[in-house]
Coordinates of C-alpha atoms and ligand atoms in Angstrom, one line a residue:
X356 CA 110.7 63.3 128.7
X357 CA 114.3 62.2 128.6
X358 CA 114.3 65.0 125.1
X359 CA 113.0 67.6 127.3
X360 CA 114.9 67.8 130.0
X361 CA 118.5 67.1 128.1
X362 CA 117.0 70.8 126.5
X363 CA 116.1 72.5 129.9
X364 CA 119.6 71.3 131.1
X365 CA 121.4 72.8 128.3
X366 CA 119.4 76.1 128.4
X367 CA 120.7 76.4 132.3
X368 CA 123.9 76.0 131.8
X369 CA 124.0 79.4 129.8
X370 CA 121.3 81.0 132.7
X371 CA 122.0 79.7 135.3
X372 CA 125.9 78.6 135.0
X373 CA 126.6 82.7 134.7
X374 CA 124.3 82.8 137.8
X375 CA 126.1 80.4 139.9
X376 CA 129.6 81.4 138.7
X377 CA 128.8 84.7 139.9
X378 CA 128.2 83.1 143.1
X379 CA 130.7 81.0 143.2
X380 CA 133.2 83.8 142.4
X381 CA 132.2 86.4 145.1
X382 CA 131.6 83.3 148.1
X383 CA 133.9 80.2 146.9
X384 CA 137.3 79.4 145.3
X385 CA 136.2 79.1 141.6
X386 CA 136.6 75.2 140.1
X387 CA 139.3 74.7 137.4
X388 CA 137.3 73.0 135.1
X389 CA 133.6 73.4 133.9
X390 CA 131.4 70.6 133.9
X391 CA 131.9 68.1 131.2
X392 CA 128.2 67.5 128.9
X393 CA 127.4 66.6 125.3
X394 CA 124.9 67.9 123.0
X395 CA 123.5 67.1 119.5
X396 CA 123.8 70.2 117.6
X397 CA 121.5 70.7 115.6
X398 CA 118.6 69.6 118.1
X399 CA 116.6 69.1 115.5
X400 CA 117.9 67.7 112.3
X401 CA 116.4 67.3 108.4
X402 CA 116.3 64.0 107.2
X403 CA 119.4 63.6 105.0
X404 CA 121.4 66.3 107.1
X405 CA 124.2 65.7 109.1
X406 CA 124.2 65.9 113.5
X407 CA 127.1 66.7 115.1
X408 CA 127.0 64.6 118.9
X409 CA 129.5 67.2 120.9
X410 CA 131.3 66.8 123.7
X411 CA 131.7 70.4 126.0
X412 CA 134.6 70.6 128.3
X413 CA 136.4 67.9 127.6
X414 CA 138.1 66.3 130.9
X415 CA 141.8 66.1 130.9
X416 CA 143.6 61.7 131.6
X417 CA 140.9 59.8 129.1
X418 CA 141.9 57.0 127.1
X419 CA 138.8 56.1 125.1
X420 CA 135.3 56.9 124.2
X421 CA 132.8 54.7 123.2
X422 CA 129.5 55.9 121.0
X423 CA 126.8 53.4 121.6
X424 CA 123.1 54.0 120.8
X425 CA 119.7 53.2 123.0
X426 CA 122.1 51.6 125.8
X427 CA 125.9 50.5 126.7
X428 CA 125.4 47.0 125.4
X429 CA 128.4 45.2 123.3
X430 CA 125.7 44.7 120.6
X431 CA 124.6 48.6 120.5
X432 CA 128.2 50.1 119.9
X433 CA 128.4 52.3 116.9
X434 CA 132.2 52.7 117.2
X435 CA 135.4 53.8 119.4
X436 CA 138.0 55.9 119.5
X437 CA 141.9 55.2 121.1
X438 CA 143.4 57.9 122.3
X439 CA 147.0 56.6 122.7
X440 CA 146.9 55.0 119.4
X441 CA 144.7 58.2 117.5
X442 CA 142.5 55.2 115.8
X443 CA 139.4 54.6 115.8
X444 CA 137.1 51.6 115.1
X445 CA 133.8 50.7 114.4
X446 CA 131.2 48.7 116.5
X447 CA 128.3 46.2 116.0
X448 CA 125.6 49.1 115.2
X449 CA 128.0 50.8 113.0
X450 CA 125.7 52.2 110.0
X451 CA 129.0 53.4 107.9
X452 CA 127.8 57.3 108.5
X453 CA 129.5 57.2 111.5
X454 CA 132.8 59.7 111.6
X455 CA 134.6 59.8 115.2
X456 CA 136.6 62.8 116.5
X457 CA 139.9 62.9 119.0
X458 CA 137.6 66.0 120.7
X459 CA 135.0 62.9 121.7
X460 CA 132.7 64.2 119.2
X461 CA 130.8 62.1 117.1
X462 CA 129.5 63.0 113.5
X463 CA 126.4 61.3 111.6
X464 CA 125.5 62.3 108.5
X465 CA 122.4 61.3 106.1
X466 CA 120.4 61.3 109.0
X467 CA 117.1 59.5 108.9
X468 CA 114.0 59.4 111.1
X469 CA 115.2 56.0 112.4
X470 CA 118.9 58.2 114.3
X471 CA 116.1 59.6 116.6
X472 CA 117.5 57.8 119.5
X473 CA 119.2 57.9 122.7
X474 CA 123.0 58.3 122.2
X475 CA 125.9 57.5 124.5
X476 CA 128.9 58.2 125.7
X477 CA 131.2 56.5 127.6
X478 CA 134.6 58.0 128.5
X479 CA 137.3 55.6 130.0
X480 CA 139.5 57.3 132.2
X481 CA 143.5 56.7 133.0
X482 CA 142.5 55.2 135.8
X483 CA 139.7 53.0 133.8
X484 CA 136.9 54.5 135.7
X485 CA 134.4 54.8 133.4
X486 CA 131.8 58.1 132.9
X487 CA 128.5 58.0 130.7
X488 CA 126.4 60.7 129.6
X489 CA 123.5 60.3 127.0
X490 CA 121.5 63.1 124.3
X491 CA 119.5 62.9 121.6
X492 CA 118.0 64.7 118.3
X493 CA 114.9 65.4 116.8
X494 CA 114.5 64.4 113.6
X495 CA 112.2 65.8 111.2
X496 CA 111.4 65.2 107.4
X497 CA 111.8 67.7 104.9
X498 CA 108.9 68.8 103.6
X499 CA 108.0 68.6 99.7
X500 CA 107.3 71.9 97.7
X501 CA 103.3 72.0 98.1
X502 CA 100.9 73.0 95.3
X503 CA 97.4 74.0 95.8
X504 CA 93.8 72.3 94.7
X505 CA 90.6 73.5 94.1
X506 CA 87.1 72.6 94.2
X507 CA 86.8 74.7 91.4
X508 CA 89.0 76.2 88.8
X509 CA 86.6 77.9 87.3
X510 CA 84.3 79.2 90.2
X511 CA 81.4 81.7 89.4
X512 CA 81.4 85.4 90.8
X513 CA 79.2 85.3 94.0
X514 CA 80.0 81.6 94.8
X515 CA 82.5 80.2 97.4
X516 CA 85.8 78.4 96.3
X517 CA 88.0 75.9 98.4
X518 CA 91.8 76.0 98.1
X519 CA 93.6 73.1 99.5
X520 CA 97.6 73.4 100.1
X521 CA 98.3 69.3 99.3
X522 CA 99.7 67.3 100.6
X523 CA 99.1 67.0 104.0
X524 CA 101.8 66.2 106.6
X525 CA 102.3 65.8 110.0
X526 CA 103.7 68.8 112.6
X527 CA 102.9 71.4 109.3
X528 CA 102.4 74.5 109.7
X529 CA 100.5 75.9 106.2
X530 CA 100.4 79.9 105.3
X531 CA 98.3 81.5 102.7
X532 CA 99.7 84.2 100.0
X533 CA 97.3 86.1 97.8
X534 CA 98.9 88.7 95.3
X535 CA 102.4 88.7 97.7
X536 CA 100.4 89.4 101.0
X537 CA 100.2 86.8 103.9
X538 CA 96.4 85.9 104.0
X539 CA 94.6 85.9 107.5
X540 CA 90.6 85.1 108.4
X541 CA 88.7 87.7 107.5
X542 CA 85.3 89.1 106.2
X543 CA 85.1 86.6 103.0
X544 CA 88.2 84.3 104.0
X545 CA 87.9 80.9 106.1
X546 CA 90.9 78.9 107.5
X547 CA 90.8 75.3 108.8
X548 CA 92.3 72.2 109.0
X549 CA 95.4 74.1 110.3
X550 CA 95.5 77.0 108.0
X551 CA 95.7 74.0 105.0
X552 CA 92.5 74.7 103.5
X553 CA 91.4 78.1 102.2
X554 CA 87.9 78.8 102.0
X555 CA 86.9 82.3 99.6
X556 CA 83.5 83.1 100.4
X557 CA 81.0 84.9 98.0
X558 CA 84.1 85.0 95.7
X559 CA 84.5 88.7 93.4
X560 CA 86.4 89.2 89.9
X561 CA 89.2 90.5 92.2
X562 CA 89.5 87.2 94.0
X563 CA 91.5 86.0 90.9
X564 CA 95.1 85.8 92.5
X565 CA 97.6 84.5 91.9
X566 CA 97.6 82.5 95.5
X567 CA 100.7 80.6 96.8
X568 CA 100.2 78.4 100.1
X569 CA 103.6 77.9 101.8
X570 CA 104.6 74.6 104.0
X571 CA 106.6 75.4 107.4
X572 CA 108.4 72.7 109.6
X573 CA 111.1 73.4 112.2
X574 CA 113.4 72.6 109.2
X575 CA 111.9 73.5 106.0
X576 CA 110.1 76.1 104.3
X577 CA 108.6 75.8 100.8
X578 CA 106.0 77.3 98.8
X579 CA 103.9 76.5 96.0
X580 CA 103.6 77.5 92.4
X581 CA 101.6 80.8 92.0
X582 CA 98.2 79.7 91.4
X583 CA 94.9 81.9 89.6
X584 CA 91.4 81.0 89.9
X585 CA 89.5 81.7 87.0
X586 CA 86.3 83.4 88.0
X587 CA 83.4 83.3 85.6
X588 CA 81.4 87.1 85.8
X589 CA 78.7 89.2 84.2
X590 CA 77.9 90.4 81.5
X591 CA 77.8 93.3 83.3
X592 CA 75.0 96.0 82.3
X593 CA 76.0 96.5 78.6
X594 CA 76.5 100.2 77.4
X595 CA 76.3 101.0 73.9
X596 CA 78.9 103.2 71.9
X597 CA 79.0 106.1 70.7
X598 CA 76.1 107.6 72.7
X599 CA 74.9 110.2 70.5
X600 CA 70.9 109.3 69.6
X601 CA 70.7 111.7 66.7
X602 CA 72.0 110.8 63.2
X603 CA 72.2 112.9 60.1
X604 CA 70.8 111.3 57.1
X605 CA 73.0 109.5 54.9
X606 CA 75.8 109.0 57.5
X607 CA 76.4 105.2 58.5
X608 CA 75.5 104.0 61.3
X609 CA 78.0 102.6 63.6
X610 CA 77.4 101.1 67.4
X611 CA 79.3 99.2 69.7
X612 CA 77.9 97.1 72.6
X613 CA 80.3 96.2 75.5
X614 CA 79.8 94.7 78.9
X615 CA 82.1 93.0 81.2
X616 CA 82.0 89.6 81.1
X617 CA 84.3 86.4 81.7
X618 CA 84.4 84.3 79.6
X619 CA 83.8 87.2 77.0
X620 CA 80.1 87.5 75.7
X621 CA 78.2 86.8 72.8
X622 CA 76.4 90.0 71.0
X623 CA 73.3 90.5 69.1
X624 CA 71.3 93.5 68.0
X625 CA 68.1 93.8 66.9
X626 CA 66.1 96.6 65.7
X627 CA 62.5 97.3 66.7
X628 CA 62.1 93.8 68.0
X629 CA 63.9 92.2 64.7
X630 CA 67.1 90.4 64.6
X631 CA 69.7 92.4 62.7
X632 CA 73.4 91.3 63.5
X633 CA 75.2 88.5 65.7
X634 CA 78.4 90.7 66.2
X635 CA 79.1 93.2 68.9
X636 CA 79.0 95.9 66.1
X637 CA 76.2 97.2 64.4
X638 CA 76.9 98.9 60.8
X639 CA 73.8 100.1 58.4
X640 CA 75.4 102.2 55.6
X641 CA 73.6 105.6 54.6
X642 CA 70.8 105.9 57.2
X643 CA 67.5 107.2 56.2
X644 CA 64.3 108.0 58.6
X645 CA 63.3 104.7 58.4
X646 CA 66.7 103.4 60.4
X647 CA 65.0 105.5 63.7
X648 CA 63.6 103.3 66.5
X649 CA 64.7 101.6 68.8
X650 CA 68.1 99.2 68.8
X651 CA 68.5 96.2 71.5
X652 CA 71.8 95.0 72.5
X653 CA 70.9 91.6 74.0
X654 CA 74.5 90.5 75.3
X655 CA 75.1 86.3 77.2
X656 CA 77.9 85.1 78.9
X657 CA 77.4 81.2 78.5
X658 CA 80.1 80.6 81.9
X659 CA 77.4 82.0 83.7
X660 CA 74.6 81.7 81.9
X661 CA 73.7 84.9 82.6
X662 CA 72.7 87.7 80.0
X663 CA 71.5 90.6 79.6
X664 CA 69.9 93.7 77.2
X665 CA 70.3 97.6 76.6
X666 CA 68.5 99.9 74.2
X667 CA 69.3 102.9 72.6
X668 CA 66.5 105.1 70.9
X669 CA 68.3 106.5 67.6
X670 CA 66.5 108.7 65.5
X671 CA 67.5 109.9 62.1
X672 CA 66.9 113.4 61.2
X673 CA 67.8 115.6 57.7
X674 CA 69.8 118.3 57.6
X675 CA 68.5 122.2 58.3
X676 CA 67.4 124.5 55.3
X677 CA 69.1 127.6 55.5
X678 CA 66.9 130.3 57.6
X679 CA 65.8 134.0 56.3
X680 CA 66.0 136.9 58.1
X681 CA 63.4 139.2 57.5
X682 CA 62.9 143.2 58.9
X683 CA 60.3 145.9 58.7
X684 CA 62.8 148.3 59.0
X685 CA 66.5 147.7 58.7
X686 CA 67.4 151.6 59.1
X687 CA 66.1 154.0 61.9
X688 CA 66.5 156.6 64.0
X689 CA 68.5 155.7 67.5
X690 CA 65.8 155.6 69.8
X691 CA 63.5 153.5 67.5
X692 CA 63.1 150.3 67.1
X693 CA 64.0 147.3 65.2
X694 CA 62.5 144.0 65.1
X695 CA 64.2 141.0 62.7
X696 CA 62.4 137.6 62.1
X697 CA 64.3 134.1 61.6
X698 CA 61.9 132.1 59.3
X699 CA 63.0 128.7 58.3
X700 CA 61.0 125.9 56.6
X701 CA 62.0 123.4 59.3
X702 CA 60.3 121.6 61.5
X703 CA 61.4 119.2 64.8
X704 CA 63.6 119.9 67.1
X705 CA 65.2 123.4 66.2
X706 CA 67.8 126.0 67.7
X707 CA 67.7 129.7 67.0
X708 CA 70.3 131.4 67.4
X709 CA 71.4 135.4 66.8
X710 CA 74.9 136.8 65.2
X711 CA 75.8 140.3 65.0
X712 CA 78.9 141.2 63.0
X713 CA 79.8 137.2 62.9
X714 CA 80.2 136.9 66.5
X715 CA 77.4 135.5 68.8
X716 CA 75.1 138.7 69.8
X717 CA 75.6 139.3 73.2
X718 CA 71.8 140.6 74.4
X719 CA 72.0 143.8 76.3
X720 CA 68.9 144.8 78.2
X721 CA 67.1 146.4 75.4
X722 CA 67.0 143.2 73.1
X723 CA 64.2 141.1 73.5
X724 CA 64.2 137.3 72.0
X725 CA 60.8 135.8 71.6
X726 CA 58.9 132.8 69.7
X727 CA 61.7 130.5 70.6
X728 CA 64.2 133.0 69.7
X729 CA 63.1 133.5 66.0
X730 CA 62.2 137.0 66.6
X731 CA 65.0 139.7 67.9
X732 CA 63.7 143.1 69.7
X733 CA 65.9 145.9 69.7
X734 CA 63.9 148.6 71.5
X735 CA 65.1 151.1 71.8
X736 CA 68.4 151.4 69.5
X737 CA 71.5 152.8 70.1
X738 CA 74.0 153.3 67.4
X739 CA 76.2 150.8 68.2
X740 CA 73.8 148.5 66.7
X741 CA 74.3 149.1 63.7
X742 CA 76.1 146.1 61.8
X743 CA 75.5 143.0 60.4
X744 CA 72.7 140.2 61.8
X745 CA 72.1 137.2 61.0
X746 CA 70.3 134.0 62.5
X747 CA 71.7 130.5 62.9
X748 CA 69.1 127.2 62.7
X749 CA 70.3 124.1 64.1
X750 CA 68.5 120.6 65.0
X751 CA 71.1 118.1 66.3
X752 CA 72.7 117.1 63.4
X753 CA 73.2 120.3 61.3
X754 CA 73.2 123.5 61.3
X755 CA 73.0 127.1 58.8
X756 CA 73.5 130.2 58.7
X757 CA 70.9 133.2 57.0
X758 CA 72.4 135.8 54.7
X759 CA 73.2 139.2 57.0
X760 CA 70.8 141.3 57.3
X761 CA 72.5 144.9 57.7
X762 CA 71.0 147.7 60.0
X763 CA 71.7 150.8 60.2
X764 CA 71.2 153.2 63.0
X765 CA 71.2 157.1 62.3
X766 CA 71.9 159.1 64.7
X767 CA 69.6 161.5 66.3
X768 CA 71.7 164.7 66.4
X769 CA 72.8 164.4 62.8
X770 CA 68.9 164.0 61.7
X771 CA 68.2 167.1 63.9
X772 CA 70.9 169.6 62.1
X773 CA 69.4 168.7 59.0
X774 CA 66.4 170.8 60.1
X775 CA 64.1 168.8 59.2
X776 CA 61.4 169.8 61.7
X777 CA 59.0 167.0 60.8
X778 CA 61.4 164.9 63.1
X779 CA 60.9 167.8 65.6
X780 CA 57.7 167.3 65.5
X781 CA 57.9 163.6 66.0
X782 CA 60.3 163.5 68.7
X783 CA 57.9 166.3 70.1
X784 CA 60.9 168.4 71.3
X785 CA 59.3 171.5 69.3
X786 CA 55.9 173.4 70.2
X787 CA 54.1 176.2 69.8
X788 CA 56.7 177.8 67.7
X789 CA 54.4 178.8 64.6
X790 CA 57.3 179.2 62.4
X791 CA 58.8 176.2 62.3
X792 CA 55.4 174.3 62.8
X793 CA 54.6 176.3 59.6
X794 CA 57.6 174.7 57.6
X795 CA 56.7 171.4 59.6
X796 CA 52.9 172.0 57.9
X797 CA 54.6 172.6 54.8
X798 CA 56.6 169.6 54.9
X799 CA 53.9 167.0 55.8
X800 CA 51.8 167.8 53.5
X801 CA 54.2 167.8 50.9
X802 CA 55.6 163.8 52.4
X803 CA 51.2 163.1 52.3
X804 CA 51.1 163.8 48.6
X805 CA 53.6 161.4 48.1
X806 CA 53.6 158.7 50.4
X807 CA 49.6 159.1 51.9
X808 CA 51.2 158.2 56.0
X809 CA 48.0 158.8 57.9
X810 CA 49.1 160.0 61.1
X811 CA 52.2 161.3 62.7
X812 CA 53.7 157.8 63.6
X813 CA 53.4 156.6 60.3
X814 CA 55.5 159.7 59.4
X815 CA 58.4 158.9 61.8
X816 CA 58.3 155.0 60.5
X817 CA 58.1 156.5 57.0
X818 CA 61.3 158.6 57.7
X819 CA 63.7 155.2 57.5
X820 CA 63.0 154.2 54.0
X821 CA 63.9 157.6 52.6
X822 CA 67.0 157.1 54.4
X823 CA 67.7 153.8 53.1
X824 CA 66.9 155.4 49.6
X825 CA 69.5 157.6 50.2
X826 CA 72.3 155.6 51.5
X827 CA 71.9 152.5 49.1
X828 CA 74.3 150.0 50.2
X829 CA 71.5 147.5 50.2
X830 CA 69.9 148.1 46.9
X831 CA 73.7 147.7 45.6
X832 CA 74.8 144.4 47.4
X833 CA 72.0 142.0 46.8
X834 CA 74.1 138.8 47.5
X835 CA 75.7 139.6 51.1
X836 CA 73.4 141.6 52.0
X837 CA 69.4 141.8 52.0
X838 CA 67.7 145.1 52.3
X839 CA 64.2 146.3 53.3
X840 CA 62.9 145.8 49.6
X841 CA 64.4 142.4 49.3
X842 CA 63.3 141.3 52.6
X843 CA 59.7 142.3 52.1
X844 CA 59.4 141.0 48.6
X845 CA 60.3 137.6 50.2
X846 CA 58.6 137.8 52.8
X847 CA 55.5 138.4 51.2
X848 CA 56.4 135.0 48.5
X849 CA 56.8 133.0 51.8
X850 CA 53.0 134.4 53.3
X851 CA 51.1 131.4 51.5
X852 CA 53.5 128.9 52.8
X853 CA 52.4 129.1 56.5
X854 CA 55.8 128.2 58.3
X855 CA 55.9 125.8 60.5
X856 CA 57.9 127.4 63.0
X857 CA 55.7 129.4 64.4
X858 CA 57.2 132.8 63.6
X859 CA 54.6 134.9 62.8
X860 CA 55.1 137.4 60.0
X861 CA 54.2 141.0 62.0
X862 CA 51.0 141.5 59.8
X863 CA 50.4 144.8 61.6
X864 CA 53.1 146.3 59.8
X865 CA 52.3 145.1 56.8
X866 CA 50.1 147.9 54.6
X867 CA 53.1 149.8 55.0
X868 CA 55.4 147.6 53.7
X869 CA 53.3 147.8 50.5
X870 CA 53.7 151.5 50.2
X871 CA 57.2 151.8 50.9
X872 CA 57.7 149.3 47.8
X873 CA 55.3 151.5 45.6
X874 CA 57.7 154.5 46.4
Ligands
NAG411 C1 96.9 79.9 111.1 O1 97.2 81.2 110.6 C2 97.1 82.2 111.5 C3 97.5 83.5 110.8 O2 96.7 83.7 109.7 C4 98.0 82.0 112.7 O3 97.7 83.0 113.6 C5 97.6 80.7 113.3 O4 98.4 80.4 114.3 C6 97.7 79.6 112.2 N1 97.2 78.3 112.8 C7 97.9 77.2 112.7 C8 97.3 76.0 113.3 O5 99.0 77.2 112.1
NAG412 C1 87.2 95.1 91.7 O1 88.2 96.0 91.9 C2 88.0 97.3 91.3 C3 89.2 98.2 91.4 O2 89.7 98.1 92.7 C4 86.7 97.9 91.8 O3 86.4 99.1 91.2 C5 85.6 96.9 91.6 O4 84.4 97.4 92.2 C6 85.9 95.6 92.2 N1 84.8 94.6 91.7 C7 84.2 93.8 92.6 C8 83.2 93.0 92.0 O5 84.6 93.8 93.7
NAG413 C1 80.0 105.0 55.2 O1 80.6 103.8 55.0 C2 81.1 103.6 53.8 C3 81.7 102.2 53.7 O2 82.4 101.9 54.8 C4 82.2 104.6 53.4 O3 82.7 104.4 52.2 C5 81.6 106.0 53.6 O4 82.6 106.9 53.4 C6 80.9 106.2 54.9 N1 80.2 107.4 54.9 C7 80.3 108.3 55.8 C8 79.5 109.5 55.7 O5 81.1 108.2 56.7

């Protein structure tokens, strides 16, 4: 009580003394002198600090002070000071940390929890009247640097964890620090005991710190050592590296298992139910089909006793034969047509794919792909695709090319001024003129003796050949290039074989093959 109001008093000097001086100023003469008081600066005082006992507006005609503590008795003086003689000297209570001033003032140093008394003055005036005023301190003990507790250093993911700032003192205020940010209740954090315990509930990997706890008093502030839980998680779902499921045979293969996991996991593969390794990695040098099936990564984190499995269907495949290419006709008119047949001897899961003139054949409207792509309709032709073909085979671990295939694309116009009016006649741009269906006549019949083409269409399909007769760059280039001859000579070796990839040879077509060879 006494503490308390020896504050208030002092806080209304500063308040209310400017308030009242105001007043006194405007209405009354102003006094000469402000009131005389004392104060213990600081009010509140570490143990083992110092307390200076003050004395404000020191009257004028004193001749001594005299400190005493709890009351004026002889017994209870801590010391004196002479004014007259500048001496001081100690009383019965002196302590020896004692230190008197010629201001009144009385220093105490080393303070302990046992100063936290009344003090008092007593001034002794010229006259020996005698004046006493009294004050006090707080004082509190310095607090120790805290460290922090846990029920569990090693807490599981998904459990709670209790963090206790130790040790406990009296008038402590305790503050929570997680990663450099104050900590306050929220969705997963509990506070009690006056902030000193620190509940984490349904703890995460990310809970892991570091966390400081910090003591507060009105005179000391100290915080702890950082300090990191070490949460147990996972395995998490495993994944298995590299991801591809197809393998060439003969390459080695290589996998990987990983999943997150603290403390880190223990591996083991097995392969179609069998045990095959106790590392994370799996290595089988030179695969063959027998090395497809299925491969378990069986993964246990013994923290948490938790574990946990992945599989990976792998599947071992050869490498692709290299494809044919194979044509009725490699060289036509413009306006004709021109069908070309990938043929390979491979079965599973194949890719066709087209090249013209070693680039990727960009299909216009008049190209036509069917049979999964092993069979390439140009109808009609244009000039322009004339060139180079080839087809690609690929199954997910290889791939190869065919030898080209060239075609070659006449033009219309130039096979018109030749005057040959058989193609007239075919095209059916000529009628009813008798001479030139005479020499048409003549023609024909001369082709039938020869060739024995039973209709008119088989005459226009004849036409090609002679053409490709005639410009021989196939016949001469058997290596880069195959030619109508070549082609059908293979093709008809490869008849018995029945491919597997369903790519029909065009049967249809075939008689005629036979008699373009016998030419
Ligand atoms: C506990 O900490 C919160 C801030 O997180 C604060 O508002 C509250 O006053 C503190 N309580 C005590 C008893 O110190
Ligand atoms: C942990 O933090 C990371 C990154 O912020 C986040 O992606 C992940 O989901 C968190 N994990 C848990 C279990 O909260
Ligand atoms: C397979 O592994 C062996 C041994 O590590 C190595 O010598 C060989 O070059 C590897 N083969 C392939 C195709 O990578």
């Amino acid at each position: 009580m006494e503490l308390a109001s020896a504050r208030l008093h002092k806080g209304q000097i500063s308040w209310w003394g400017l308030l009242l001086t105001a007043l006194l100023l405007t209405t009354w003469s102003p006094p000469t002198t402000a009131k005389m008081t004392i104060e213990a600066v600081p009010f509140d005082v570490a143990e083992g600090k110092y307390v200076l006992l003050r004395v404000v507006n020191l009257e004028p005609g004193i001749r001594a002070f005299h400190w005493f503590k709890d009351n004026a008795e002889r017994e209870n003086e801590l010391a004196r000071y002479i004014l007259a003689e500048k001496s001081n000297r100690s009383g019965m209570a002196y302590s020896g940390r004692e230190s008197l001033y010629s201001t009144g003032s009385m220093y105490i140093h080393n303070v302990n929890k046992d100063d936290e008394r009344t003090y008092i003055i007593q001034i002794v005036l010229e006259d020996y009247a005698m004046k006493r005023m009294n004050t006090t301190f707080h004082v509190h003990i310095a607090l120790q640097k805290p460290s922090i507790t846990a029920n569990n250093y090693s807490p599981i993911e998904g459990g709670d964890s209790v963090l206790i700032c130790e040790p406990y003192t009296l008038h402590t205020n305790y503050r929570w620090i997680r990663n450099g940010k104050s900590l306050s209740e929220g969705d997963r954090l509990k506070l009690s005991e006056g902030n000193r315990t620190l509940t984490l509930l349904s703890i995460t990997r990310n809970d892991t710190g570091p966390y400081e706890c910090e003591n507060r008093n009105i005179v000391t502030t100290n915080r702890s050592d950082p300090f990191s839980l070490n949460i147990a998680y996972g395995p998490d779902t495993p994944s298995i590296f590299p991801s591809d499921i197809y393998l060439l045979q003969g390459s080695n293969l290589s996998l990987s298992c990983r999943a997150a996991s603290n403390p880190p996991a223990q591996y083991f593969w097995l392969f179609n139910e069998t045990s095959k390794a106790s590392s994370q990695e799996l290595f089988i040098l030179s695969v063959t089909t027998i090395n497809s099936g299925i491969y378990t990564c069986f993964v246990n984190n013994s923290g948490t006793g938790l574990s946990r499995t992945i599989i990976k269907t792998i599947t071992v495949l050869e490498a692709v034969t290299q494809p044919k290419v194979y044509a009725i006709n490699t060289t036509v008119i413009e306006e004709e047509s021109v069908t070309l047949t990938c043929y390979s001897n491979d079965t599973g899961i194949l890719q066709i794919h087209w090249l013209f003139n070693n680039h990727t054949l960009q299909l216009t409207k008049r190209m036509t792909l069917s049979n999964k792509n092993s069979i390439l309709t140009i109808d009609p032709t244009k000039r322009e695709d004339s060139g180079e073909y080839l087809c690609e085979i690929s199954n997910p671990v290889s791939s190869k090319r065919s030898n080209p295939v060239r075609v070659v694309i006449k033009s219309l116009r130039a096979f018109q001024s030749n005057g040959n009016a058989a193609i007239m006649i075919g095209f059916g741009l000529v009628a009813g003129v008798a001479l030139i269906a005479a020499l048409a006549y003549f023609l024909y019949s001369r082709k039938r003796k020869t060739g024995g083409g039973s209709d008119q269409r088989d005459l226009t399909e004849h036409k090609p050949s002679a053409f490709n007769h005639n410009l021989g760059p196939s016949d001469n280039s058997p290596n880069k290039v195959d030619d109508v001859s070549y082609t059908v000579l293979n093709f008809r070796d490869q008849q018995p074989k029945q491919p597997a990839s369903a790519c029909p040879p065009p049967r249809a077509k075939e008689s005629l093959y036979s008699q373009v060879k016998k030419k």
